[in-house]
mmCIF file of C-alpha atoms in Angstrom:
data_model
loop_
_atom_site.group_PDB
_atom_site.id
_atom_site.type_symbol
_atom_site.label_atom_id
_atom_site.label_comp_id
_atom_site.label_asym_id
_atom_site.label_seq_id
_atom_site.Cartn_x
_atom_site.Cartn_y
_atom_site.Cartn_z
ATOM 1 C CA UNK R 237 83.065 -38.436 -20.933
ATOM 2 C CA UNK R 238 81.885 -41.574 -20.088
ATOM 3 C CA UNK R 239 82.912 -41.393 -16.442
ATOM 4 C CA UNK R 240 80.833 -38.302 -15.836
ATOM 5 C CA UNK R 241 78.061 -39.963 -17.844
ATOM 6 C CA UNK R 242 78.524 -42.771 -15.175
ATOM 7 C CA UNK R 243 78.592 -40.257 -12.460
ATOM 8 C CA UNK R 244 75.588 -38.309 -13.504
ATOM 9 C CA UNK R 245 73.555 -41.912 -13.686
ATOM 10 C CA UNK R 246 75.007 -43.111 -10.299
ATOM 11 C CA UNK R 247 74.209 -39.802 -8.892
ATOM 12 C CA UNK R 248 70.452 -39.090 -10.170
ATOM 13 C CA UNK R 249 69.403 -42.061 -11.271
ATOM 14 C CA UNK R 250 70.274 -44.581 -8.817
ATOM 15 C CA UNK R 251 67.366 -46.694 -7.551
ATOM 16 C CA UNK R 252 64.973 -45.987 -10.559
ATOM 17 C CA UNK R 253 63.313 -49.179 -12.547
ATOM 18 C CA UNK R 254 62.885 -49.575 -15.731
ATOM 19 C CA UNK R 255 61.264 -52.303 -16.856
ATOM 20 C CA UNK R 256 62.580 -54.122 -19.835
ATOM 21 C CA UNK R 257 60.456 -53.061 -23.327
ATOM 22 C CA UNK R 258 60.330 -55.612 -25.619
ATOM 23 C CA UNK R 259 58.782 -54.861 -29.125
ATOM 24 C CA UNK R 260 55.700 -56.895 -28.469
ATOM 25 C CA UNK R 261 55.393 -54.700 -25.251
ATOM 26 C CA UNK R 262 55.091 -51.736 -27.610
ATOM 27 C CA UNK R 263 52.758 -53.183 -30.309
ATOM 28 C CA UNK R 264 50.273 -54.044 -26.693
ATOM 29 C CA UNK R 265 50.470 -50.805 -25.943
ATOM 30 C CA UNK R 266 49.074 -49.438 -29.237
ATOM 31 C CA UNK R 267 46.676 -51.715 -29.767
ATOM 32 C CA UNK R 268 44.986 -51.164 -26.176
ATOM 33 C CA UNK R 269 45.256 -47.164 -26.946
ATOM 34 C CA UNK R 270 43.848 -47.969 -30.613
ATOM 35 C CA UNK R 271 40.797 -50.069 -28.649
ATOM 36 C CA UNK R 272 40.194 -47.433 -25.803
ATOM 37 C CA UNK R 273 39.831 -44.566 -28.363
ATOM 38 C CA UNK R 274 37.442 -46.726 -30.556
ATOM 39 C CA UNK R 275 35.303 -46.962 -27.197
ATOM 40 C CA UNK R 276 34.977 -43.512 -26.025
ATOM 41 C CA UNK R 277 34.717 -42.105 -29.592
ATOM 42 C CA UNK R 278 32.016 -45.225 -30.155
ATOM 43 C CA UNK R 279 30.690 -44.080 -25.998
ATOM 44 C CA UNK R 280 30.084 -40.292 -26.968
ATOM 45 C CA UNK R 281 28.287 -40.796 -30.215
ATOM 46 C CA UNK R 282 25.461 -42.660 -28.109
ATOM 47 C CA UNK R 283 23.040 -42.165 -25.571
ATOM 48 C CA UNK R 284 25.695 -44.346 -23.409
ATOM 49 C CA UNK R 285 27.710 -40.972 -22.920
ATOM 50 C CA UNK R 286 25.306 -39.726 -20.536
ATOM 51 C CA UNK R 287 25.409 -42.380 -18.666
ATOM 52 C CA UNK R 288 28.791 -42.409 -18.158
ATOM 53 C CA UNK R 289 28.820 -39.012 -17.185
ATOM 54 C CA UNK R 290 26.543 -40.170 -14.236
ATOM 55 C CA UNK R 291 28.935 -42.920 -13.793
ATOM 56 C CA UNK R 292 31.641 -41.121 -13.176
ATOM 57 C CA UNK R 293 30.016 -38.846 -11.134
ATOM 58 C CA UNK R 294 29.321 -41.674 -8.456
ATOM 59 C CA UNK R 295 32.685 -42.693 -9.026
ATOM 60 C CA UNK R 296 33.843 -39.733 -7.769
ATOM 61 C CA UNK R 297 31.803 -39.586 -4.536
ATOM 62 C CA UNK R 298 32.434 -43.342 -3.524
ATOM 63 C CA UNK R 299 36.244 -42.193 -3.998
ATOM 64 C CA UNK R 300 35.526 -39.266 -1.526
ATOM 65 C CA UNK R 301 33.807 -41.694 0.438
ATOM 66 C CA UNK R 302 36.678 -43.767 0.878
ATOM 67 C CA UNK R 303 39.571 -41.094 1.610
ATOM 68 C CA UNK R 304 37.019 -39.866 4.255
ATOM 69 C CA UNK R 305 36.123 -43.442 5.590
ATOM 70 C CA UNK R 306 32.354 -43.361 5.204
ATOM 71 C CA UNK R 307 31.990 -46.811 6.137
ATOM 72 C CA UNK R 308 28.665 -47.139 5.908
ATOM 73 C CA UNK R 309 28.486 -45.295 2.401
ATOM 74 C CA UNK R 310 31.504 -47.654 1.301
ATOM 75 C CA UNK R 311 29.671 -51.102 2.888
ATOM 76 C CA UNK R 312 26.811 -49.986 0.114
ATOM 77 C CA UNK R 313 28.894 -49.631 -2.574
ATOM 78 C CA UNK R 314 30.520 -52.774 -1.953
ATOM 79 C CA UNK R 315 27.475 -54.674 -1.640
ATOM 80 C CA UNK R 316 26.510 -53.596 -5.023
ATOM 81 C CA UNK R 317 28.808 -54.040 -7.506
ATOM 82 C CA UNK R 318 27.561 -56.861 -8.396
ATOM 83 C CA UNK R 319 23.837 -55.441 -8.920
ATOM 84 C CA UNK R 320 25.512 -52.542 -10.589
ATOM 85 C CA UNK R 321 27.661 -54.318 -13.164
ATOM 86 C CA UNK R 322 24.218 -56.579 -13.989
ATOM 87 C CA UNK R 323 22.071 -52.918 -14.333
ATOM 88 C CA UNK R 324 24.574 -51.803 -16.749
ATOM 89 C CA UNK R 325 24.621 -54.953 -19.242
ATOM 90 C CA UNK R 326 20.676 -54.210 -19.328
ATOM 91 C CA UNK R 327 20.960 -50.872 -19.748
ATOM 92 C CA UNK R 328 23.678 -50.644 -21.987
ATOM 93 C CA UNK R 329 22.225 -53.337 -24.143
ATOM 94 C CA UNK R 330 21.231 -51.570 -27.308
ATOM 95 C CA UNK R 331 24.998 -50.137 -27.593
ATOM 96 C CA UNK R 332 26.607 -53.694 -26.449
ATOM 97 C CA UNK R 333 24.555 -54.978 -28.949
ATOM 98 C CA UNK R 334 25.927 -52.772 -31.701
ATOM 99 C CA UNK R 335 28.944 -52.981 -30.956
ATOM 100 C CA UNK R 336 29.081 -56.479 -31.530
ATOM 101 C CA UNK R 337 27.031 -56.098 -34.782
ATOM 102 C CA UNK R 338 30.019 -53.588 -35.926
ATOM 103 C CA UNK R 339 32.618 -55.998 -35.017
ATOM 104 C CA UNK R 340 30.913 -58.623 -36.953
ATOM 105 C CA UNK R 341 30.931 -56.281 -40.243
ATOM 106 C CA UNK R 342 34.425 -56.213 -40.149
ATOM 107 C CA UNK R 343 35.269 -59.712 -41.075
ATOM 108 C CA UNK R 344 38.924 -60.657 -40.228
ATOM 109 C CA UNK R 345 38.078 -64.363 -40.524
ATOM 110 C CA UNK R 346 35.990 -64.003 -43.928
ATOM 111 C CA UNK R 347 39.105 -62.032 -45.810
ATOM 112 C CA UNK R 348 41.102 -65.206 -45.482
ATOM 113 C CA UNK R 349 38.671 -68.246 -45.160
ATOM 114 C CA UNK R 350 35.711 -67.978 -47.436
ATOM 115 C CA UNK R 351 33.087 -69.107 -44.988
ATOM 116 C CA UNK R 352 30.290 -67.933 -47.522
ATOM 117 C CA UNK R 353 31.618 -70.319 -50.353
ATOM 118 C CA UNK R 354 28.110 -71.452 -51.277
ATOM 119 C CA UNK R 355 26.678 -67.581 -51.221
ATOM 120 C CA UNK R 356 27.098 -66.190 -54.841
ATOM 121 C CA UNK R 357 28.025 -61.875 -54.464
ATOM 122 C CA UNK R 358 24.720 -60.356 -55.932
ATOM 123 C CA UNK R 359 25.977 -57.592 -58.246
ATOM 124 C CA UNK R 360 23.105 -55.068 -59.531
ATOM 125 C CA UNK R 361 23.417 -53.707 -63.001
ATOM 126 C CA UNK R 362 24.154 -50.334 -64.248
ATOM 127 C CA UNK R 363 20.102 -50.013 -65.165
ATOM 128 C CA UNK R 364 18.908 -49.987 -61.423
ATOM 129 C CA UNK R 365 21.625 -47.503 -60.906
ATOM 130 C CA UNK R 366 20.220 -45.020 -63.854
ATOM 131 C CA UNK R 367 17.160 -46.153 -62.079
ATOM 132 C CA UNK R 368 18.170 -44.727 -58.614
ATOM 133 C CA UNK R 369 19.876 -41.585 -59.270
ATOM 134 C CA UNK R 370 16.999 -40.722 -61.927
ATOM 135 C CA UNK R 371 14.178 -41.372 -59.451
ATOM 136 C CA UNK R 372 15.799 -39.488 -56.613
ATOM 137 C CA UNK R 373 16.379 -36.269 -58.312
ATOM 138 C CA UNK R 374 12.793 -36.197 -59.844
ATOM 139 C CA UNK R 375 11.278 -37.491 -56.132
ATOM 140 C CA UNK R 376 14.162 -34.327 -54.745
ATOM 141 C CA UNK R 377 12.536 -31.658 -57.059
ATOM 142 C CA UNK R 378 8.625 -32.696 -56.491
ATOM 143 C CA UNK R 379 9.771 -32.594 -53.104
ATOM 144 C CA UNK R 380 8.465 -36.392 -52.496
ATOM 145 C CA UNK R 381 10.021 -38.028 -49.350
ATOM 146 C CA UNK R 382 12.199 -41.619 -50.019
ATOM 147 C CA UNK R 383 13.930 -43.742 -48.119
ATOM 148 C CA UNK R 384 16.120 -46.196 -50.614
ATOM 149 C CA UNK R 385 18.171 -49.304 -48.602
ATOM 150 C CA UNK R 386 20.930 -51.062 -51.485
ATOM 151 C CA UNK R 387 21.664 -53.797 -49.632
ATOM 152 C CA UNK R 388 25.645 -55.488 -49.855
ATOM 153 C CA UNK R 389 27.120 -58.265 -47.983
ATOM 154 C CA UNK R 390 25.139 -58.174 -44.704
ATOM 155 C CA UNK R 391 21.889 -59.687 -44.972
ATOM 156 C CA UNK R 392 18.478 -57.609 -44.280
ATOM 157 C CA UNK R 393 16.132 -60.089 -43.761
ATOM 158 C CA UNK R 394 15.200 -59.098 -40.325
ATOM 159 C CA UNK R 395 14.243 -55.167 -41.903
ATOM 160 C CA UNK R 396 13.048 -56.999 -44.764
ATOM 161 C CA UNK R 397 10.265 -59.380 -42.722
ATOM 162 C CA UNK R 398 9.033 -55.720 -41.482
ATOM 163 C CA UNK R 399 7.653 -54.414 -44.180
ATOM 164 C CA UNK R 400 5.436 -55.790 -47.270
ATOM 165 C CA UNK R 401 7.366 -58.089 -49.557
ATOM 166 C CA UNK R 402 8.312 -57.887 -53.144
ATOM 167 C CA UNK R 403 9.962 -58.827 -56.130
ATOM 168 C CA UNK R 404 10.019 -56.449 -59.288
ATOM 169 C CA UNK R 405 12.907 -54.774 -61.158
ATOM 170 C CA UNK R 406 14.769 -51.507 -59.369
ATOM 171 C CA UNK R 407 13.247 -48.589 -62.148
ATOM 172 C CA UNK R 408 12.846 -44.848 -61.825
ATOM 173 C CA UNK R 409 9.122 -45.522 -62.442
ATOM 174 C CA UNK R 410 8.840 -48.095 -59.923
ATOM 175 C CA UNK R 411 10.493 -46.095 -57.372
ATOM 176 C CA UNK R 412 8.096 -43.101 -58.088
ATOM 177 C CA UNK R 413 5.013 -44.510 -57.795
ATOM 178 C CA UNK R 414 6.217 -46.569 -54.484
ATOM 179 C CA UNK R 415 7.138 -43.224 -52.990
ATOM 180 C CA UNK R 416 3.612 -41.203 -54.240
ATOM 181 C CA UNK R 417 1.944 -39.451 -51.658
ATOM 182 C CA UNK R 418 -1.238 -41.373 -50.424
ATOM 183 C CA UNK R 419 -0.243 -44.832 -51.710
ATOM 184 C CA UNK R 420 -0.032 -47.710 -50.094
ATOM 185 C CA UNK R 421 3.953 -47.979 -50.040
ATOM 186 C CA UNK R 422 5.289 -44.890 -50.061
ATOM 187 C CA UNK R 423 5.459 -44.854 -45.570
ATOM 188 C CA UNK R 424 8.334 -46.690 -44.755
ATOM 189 C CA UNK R 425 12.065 -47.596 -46.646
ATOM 190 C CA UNK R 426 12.621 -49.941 -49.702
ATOM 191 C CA UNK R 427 15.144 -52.602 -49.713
ATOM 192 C CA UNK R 428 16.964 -53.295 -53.240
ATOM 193 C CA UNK R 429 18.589 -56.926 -53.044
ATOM 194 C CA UNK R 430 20.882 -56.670 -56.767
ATOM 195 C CA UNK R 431 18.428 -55.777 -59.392
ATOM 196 C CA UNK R 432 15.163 -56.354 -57.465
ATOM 197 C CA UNK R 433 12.951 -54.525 -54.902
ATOM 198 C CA UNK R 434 12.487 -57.248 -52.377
ATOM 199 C CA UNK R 435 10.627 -55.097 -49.666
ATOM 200 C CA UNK R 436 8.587 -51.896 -49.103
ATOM 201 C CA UNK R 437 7.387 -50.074 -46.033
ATOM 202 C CA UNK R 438 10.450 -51.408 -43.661
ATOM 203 C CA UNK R 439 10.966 -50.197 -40.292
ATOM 204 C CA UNK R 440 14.899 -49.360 -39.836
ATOM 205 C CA UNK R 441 16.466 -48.463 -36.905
ATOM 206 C CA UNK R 442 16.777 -45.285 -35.482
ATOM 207 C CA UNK R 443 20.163 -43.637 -34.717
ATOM 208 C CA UNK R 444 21.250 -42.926 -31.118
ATOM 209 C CA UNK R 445 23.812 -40.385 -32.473
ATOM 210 C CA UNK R 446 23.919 -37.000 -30.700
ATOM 211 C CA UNK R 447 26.753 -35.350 -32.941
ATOM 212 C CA UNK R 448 23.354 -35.497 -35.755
ATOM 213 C CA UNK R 449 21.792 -31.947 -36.500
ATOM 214 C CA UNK R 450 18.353 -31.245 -34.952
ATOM 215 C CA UNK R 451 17.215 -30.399 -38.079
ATOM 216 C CA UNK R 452 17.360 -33.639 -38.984
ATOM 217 C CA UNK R 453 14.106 -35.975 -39.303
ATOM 218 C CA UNK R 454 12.617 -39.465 -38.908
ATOM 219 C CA UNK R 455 13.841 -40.469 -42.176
ATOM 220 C CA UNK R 456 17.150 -39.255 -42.485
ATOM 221 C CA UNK R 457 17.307 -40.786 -38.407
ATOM 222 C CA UNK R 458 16.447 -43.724 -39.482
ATOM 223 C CA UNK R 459 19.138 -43.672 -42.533
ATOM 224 C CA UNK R 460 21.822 -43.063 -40.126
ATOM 225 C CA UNK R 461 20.536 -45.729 -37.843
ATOM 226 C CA UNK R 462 20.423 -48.545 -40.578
ATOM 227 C CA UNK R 463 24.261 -47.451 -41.941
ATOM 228 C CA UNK R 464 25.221 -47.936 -38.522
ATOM 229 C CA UNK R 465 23.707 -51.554 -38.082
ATOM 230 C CA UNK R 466 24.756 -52.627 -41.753
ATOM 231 C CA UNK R 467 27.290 -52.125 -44.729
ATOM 232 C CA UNK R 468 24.392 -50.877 -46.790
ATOM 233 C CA UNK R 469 23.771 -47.620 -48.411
ATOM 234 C CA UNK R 470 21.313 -45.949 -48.193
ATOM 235 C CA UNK R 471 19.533 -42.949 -50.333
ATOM 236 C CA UNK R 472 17.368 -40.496 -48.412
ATOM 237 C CA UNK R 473 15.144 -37.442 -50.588
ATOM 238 C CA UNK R 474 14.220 -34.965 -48.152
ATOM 239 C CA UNK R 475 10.053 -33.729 -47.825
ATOM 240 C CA UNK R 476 10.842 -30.688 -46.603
ATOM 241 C CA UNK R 477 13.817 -29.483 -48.981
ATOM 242 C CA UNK R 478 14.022 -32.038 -51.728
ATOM 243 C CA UNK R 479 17.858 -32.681 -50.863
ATOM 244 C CA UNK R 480 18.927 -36.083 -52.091
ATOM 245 C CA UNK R 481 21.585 -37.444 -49.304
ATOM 246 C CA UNK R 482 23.386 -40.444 -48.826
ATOM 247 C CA UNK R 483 24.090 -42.966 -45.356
ATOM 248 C CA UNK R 484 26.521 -45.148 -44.948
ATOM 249 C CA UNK R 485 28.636 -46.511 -42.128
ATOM 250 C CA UNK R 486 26.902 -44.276 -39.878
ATOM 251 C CA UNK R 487 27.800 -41.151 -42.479
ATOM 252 C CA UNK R 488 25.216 -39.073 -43.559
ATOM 253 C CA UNK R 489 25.921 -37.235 -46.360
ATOM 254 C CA UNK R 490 23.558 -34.399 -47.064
ATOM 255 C CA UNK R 491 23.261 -32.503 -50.770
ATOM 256 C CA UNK R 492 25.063 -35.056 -53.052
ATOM 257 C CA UNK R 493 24.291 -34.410 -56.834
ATOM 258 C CA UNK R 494 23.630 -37.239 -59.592
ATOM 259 C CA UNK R 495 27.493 -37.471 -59.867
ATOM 260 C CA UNK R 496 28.148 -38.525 -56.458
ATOM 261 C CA UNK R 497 25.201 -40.876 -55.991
ATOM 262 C CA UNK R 498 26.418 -42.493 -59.516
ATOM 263 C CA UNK R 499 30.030 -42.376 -58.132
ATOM 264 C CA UNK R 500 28.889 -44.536 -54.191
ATOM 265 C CA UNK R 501 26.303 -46.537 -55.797
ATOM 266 C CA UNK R 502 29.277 -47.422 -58.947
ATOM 267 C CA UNK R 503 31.857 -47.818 -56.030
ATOM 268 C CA UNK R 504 29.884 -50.690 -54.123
ATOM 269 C CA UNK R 505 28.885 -51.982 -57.378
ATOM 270 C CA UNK R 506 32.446 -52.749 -58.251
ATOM 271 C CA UNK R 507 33.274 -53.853 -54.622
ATOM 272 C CA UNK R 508 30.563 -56.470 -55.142
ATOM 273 C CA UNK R 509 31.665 -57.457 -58.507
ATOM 274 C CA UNK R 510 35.137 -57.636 -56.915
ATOM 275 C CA UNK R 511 34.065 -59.848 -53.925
ATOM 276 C CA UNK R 512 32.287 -61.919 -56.451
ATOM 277 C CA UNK R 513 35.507 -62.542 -58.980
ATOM 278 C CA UNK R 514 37.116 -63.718 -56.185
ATOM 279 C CA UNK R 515 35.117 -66.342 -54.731
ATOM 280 C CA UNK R 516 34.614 -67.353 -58.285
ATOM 281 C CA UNK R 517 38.699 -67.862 -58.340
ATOM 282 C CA UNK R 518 38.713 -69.631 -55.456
ATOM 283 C CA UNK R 519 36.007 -72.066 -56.454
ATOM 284 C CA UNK R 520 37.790 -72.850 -59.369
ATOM 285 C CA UNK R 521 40.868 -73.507 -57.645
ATOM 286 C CA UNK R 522 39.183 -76.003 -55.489
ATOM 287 C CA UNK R 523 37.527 -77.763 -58.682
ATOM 288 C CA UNK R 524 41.169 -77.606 -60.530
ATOM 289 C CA UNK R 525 42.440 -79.312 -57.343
ATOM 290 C CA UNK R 526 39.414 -82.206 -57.512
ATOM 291 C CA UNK R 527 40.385 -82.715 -60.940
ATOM 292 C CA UNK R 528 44.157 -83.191 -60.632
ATOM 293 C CA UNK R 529 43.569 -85.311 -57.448
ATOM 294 C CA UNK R 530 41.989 -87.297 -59.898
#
């Protein structure tokens, strides 16, 4: 057996290489799969997936060019790569730029080092939850449009300084008269910081996501845009159908009833309070150290 096994390889598969795999060899492999599937799936949810069609269009001709020799086609290309490469960093800058805000949300560094030791977790209370979910459904069946941002770990203070400051308690009769037709608020998103409206009227992004139904407007856009920018959630009552939906991490989702909304607004409530219980653990670590140092 083993001399025809050592025929058969001698006979068929003399000559081959194959390169020694090591298990770190493997685990590269994976991860640089893992990374060029985050990129095209992150690519073709953008307006950058256009442009990559048109990128690989040229791609294609200079390629023709070259098994042809078009020399003078090839000279141009050559000559500018350079220009190219610095065309697409301005072009592609919105996307590059939220890319790296998306990386930044992730916080590998933060779940072990507590870089944010002198930041207390702001936890809001079950009250401006009752006060969310009650407002929304009674904005949803008036059919009154709302745009509500619950801020978490990522500051908003750059959405925040667009729109007119404030700082009253999160209420369902609050929220209403904000959001009233023909007041001076209602245009615009709020931003709840724990218990407190800090901002009205805020500009948020827009989202450059084509997979998003055209029925789809400004608002719920804009709710998609600012979940994909920041951890936050965000609450969205429809004008047109009085549908209460719900963004986050560039999720929309449309039609949730008083359950769910308790249920995600309850969820990051606890993930705050959680955040919070540690860093309060850790402090007191550090102070029990002091002491015994002592």
């Amino acid at each position: 057996m083993e001399q025809r096994i050592t025929q058969f390889l001698t006979k068929y598969v003399k000559g081959w290489y194959f390169p020694e795999m090591r298990i770190t060899d493997v685990v590269e492999i994976i991860i640089i799969t893992f990374l060029v599937y985050q990129i095209v799936v992150w690519i073709k949810n953008t307006k950058a997936w256009m442009l990559l069609k048109g990128i690989t269009v040229l791609s294609i001709f200079i390629l023709l060019a070259f098994i042809f020799q078009m020399h003078t086609i090839l000279w141009l290309a050559e000559n500018a790569v350079t220009v190219m490469a610095t065309a697409a960093v301005v072009v592609f800058q919105p996307e590059l730029r939220r890319a790296l805000e998306k990386l930044g949300e992730k916080k590998f560094l933060t779940s072990v080092v507590p870089f944010d030791m002198n930041r207390e977790s702001v936890r809001f209370g079950d009250e401006t939850i009752e006060g969310i979910v009650s407002a929304s459904f009674s904005m949803g069946k008036v059919k009154t449009g709302a745009l509500i941002v619950v801020e978490q770990a990522i500051k908003l203070t750059e959405y925040e300084s667009t729109g007119i400051k404030l700082d009253c308690i999160v209420s369902k009769q609050v929220l209403i008269n904000i959001f009233e037709h023909n007041t001076p608020l209602h245009d615009g998103a709020i931003i709840v910081r724990g218990d407190r409206i800090v901002s009205a009227t805020c500009y948020l992004p827009l989202s450059d996501n084509m997979g998003l139904s055209k029925d789809l407007g400004t608002r719920h856009r804009a709710a998609v845009g600012m979940s994909e920018v920041s951890d936050a959630l965000i609450v969205v009552v429809s004008e047109e159908t009085g549908q209460v939906s719900v963004a986050q991490g560039g999720q929309l989702t449309r039609g949730v009833d008083k359950e769910e909304l308790w249920k995600r607004l309850e969820h990051i409530q606890n993930k705050k309070a959680d955040s919070a219980g540690i860093l309060t653990r850790w402090k007191g670590r550090l102070m029990n150290e002091k002491k015994s140092d002592k």
